[in-house]
Structure formats: structure tokens, C-alpha cells
C-alpha positions as MATLAB code, in Angstrom:
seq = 'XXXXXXXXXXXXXXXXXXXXXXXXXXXXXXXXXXXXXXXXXXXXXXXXXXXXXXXXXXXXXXXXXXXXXXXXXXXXXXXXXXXXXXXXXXXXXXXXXXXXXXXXXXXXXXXXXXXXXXXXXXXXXXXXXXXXXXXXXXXXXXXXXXXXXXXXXXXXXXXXXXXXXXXXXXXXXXXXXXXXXXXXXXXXXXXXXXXXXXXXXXXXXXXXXXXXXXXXXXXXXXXXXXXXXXXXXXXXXXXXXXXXXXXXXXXXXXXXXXXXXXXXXXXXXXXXXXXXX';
ca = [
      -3.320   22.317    3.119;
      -4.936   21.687   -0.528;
      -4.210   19.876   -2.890;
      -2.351   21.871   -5.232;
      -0.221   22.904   -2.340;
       0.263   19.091   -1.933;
       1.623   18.623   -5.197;
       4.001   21.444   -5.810;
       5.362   20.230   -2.064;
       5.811   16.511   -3.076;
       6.209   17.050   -6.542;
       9.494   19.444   -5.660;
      10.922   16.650   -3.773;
      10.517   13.989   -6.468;
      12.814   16.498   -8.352;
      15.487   16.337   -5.970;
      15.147   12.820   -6.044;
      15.965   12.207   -9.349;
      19.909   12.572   -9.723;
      20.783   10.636   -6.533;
      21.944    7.265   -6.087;
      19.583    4.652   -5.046;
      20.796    5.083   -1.413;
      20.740    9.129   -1.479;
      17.335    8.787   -3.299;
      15.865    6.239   -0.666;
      16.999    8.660    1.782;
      15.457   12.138    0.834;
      12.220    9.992   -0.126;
      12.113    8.869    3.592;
      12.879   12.347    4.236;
       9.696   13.774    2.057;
       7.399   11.135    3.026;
       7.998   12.149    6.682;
       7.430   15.943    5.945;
       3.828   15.254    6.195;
       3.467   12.768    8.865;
       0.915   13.576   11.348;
       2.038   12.766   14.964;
       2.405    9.694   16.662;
      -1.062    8.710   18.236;
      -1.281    9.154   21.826;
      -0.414    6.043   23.907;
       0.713    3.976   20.765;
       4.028    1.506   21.476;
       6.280    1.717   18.358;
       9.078   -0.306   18.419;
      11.940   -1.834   15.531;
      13.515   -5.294   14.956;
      14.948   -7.130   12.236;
      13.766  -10.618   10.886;
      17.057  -11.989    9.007;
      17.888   -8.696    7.621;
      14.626   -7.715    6.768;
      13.276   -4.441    9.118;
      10.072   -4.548   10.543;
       8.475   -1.694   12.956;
       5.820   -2.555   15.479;
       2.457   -0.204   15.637;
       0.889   -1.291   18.753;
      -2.002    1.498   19.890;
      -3.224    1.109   23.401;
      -6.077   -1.349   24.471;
      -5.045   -3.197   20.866;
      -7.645   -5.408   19.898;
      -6.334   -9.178   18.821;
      -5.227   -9.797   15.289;
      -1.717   -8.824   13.822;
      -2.170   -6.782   10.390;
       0.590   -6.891    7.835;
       1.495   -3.671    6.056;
       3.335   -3.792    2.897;
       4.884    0.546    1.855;
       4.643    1.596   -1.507;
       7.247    3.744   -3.610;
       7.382    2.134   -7.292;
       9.557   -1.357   -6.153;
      12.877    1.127   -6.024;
      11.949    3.564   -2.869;
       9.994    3.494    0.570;
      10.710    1.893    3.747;
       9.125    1.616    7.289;
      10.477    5.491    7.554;
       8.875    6.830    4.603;
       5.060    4.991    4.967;
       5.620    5.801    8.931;
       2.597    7.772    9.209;
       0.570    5.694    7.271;
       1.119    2.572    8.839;
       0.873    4.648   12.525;
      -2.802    5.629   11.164;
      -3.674    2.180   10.111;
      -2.818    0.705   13.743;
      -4.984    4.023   14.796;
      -7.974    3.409   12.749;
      -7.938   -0.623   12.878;
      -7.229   -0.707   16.952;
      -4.598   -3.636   16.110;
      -1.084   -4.265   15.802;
       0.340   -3.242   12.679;
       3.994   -4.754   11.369;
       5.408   -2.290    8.439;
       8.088   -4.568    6.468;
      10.965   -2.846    4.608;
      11.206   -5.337    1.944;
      14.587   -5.667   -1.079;
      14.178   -2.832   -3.300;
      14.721   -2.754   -6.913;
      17.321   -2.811   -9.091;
      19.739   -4.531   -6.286;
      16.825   -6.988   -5.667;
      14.565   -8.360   -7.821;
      10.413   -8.959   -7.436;
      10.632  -12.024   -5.942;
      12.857  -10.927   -3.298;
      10.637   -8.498   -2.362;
       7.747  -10.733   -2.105;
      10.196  -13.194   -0.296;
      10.658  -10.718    2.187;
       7.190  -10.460    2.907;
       5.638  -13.717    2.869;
       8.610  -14.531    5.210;
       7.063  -11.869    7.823;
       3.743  -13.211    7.135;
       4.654  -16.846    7.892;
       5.436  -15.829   11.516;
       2.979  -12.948   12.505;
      -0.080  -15.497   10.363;
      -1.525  -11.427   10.059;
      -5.550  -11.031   10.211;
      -5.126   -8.913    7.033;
      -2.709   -7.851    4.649;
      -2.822   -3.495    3.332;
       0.075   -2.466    1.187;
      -0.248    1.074   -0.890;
       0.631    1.327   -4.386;
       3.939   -1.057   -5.049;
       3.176   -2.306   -1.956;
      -0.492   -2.802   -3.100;
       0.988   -5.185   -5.988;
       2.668   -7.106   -3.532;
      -0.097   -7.910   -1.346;
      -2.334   -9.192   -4.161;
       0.396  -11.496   -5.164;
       0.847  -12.972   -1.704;
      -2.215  -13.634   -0.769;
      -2.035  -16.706   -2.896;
       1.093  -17.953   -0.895;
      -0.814  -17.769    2.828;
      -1.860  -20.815    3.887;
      -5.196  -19.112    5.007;
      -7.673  -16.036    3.284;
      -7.160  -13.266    4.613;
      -8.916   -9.685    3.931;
      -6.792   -7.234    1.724;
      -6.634   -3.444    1.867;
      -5.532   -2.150   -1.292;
      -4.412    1.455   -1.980;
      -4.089    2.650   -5.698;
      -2.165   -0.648   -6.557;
      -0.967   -1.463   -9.819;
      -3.523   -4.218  -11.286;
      -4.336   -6.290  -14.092;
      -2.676   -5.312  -17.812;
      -0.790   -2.426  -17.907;
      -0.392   -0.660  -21.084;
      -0.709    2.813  -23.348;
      -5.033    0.656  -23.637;
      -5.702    0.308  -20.497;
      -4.001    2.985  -17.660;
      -5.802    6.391  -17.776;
      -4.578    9.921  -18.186;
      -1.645   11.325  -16.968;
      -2.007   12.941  -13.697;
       0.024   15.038  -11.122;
       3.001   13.017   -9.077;
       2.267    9.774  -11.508;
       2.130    9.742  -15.562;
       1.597    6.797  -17.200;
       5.162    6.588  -18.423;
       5.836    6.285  -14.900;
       3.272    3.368  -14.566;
       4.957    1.524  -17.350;
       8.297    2.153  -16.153;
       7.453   -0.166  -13.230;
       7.337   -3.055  -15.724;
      11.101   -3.616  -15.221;
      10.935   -4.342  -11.616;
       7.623   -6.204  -11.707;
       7.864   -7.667  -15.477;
       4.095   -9.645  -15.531;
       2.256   -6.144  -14.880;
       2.043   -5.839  -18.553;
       0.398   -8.444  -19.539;
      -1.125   -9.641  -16.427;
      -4.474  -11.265  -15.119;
      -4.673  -11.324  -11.425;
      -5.324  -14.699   -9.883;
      -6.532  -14.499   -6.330;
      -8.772  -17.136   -4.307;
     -12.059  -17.072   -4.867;
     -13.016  -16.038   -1.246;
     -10.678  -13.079   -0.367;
     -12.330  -10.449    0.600;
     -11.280   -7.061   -0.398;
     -11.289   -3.012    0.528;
     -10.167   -0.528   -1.880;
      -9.175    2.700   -1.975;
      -8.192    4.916   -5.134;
      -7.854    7.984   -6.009;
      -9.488   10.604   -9.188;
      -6.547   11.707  -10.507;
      -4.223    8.529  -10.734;
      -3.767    6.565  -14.242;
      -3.723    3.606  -12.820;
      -7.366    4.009  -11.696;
      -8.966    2.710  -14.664;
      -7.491   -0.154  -14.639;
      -7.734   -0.778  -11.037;
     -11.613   -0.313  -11.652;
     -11.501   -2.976  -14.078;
     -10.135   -5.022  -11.717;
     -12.881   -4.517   -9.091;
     -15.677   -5.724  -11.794;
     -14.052   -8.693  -12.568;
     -13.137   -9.588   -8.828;
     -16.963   -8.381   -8.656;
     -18.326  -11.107  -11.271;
     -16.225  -13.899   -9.890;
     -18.044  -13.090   -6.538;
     -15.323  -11.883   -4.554;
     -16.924   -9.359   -1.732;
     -15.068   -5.986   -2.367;
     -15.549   -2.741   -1.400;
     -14.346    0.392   -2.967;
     -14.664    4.312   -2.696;
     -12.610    6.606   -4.773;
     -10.998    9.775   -3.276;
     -12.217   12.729   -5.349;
      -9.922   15.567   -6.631;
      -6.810   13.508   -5.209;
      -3.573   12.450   -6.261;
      -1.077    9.054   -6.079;
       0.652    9.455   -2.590;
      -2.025   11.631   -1.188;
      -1.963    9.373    1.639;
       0.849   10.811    3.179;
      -0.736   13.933    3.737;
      -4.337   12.083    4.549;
      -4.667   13.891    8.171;
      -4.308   17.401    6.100;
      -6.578   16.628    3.199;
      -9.879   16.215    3.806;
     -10.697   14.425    0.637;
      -8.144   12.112    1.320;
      -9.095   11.731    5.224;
     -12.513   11.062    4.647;
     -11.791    8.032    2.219;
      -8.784    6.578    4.118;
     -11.285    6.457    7.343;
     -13.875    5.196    5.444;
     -11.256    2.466    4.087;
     -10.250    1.519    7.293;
     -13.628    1.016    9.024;
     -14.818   -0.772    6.524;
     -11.968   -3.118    6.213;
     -12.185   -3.047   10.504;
     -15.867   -4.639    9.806;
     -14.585   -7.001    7.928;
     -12.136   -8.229   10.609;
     -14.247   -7.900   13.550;
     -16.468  -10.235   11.871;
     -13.811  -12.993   10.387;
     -11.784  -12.909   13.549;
     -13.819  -15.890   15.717;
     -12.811  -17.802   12.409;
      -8.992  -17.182   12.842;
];
């Protein structure tokens, strides 16, 4: 697959999104999503609960290495679960060698932001995770619970939304995400348009973006400043790729290449913190 045949795929289901409900839109999201999953890793235990009504799936690969990594789906606050970002999160537990926990956390408009972030830090309280990696929406959340854990923790972020949002600062419109889809976030996460990002001093960070994204500039932005407070982060930029890319990583090259690159670097990054923990 390329990436223009990525596009007209994904970008044909966001279509057929549009004039459902919430819960027939959730559904043929999970649906899409899953259209380019790669398989389940060989020898890796998957397995659901539920926390107090909040779903969680288990990603446990064989010979797991200690350390429980919380993953956090995107899909703009309103769509995504632990169905939709299935692949992803598989790959993560793949690439990391640890237990991964997916969350599928209140969705807008029935819930509100802090619910969702409710939802997670309530995961995060039990599992104490060695890391916290959430993709887009879900990148938003992580930065703003990493505050609320009672320990620093590395972050993997994926093409979050960061910093001030607005017609200044996002960049062009690109396939599968304009910036009037950016900005329509702001009603489900109201302080992403006019926002500084707080986060302790010593969190260390891996990011990965993508070319063709608006909210790239601004995520760059972000990086300098994290940069000239002296927070350690690392970043690479998947060229000639597009928001949700990630779902198709194992059929993109582009998008393979950075997403392993992502996840070994932030594996260095745990294999060194973990006699800390």
C-alpha cells in the first residue's frame, strides 16, 4: 500500500462516518480502524476486563519484560476505543516487549474532558505504568496526566494536539485532518486554544509526527520549548505521511520506519529508568 491509497481508503470511511449517531459512528470507526490492522503477534496473551465501567484490554507478548505501559487511543475526544487503536496498541506491546493496557475512556459530547482524563488516571493509579503513549486525542490526554502521577514517567506522544491552537499557529491543511478539524476539537477539550502546556520539569519524552498533519507546527513548537526548559525529548517526523497513518504503520514504510524508531527509542528510555521504579 501507498499513501495515496491510504487516504482515499480511510478518507472514504470518514465519509460514512459522518451522518451516524455517535454510537453508529463509534462503530464503523472501530470498524475502519481495524481494516488495516496487521495480525496479532505470535505468542502474545490478549485479554479484556472492565475497571468500574471503564474497558481495558491486556497486550501481554511472550517472555514480557517488567513494567506495565499505559496506552491512551486517539480519535478527536468523540471516537476510538480499545477496538479501533487494536493494532496499534498490539504493536506497542510488540516493539516495547511489555505489557500494554489500552483504556477506552468517556467520549465526547456524553462525557466531558475531565471524564476522560478521570478514566485514565483511574487506570493509572492501579497499574503505577512505566510509561504513558496515547496518539493524537489520546496524545492530549497523556500530557495532561502526567502531572496527576504521583511519579515521572516517560511519555510517547503521537501527533498530539499541543500548546495554542489557532488559525496562527496550526499549519496547512492536510489529507484526513484540516485545521477546521483541529479547531473543532476545542469544544471537547476547551483550554487547547489558548493553552501553555505545564509538565514536570524531568519527564522525559519521545515523539512522533507526521509531514502532512497541521497540527505539526505547533507540536514542533512545543518540542523547543520542552527543549529550552531542559526536558530530554526525542523526536523524528514521518515524511510524506498523514494523521492516522499509524493504523496502517506495518503497510507503510514511511510510517513503519518512524513508529519503530519511536518505540526503541522510548524502549531505551525504559530499560534505563526501570532499576529506579
Amino acid at each position: 500500500m501507498d499513501i495515496n491509497a491510504f487516504i482515499t481508503r480511510f478518507d472514504a470511511g470518514l465519509k460514512d462516518i459522518e451522518n451516524g449517531s455517535p454510537a453508529v459512528a463509534r462503530q464503523r470507526y472501530d470498524q475502519l480502524c481495524q481494516t488495516f490492522a496487521p495480525p496479532n503477534p505470535s505468542g502474545m496473551t490478549i485479554t479484556d476486563e472492565t475497571w468500574e465501567s471503564v474497558a481495558l484490554r491486556h497486550f501481554i507478548p511472550a517472555s514480557a519484560e517488567s513494567g506495565q505501559v499505559l496506552y491512551i487511543h486517539g480519535g478527536g475526544f468523540t471516537l476510538g476505543s480499545i477496538d479501533s487503536h487494536h493494532g496499534v496498541a498490539a504493536s506497542l506491546a510488540e516493539q516495547l516487549k511489555r505489557h500494554v493496557i489500552s483504556v477506552s475512556y468517556r467520549l465526547a459530547p456524553e462525557a466531558g474532558y475531565h471524564n476522560m482524563l478521570e478514566d485514565c488516571l483511574k487506570v493509572a493509579e492501579v497499574i503505577k505504568p512505566i510509561a504513558v503513549v496515547g496518539d493524537s486525542a489520546g496524545g492530549r490526554i497523556a500530557i495532561d496526566l502526567a502531572p496527576l502521577l504521583h511519579r515521572c514517567v516517560p511519555l510517547g506522544l503521537i501527533y498530539p494536539p499541543v500548546g495554542k491552537l489557532n488559525q496562527q499557529t496550526l499549519g496547512a491543511d492536510a489529507p484526513l485532518l484540516s485545521r477546521h478539524d483541529v479547531l473543532s476539537l476545542i469544544a471537547y477539550c476547551p483550554w487547547i486554544g489558548n493553552h501553555f502546556d505545564t509538565l514536570p520539569p524531568e519527564t522525559q519524552i519521545e515523539v512522533l509526527s507526521v509531514e502532512h498533519d497541521p497540527l505539526t507546527a505547533p507540536l514542533e513548537k512545543a518540542i523547543a520549548d520542552w527543549r529550552n526548559n531542559g526536558m530530554p525529548v526525542g523526536y523524528r517526523c514521518a515524511k510524506n505521511m498523514v494523521h492516522a497513518a499509524l493504523h496502517a504503520h506495518a503497510n507503510l514504510p514511511e510510517m513503519q520506519s518512524a513508529w519503530q524508531d519511536f518505540c526503541q527509542a522510548l524502549n531505551k528510555r525504559l530499560t534505563r529508568n526501570i532499576g529506579y521504579w
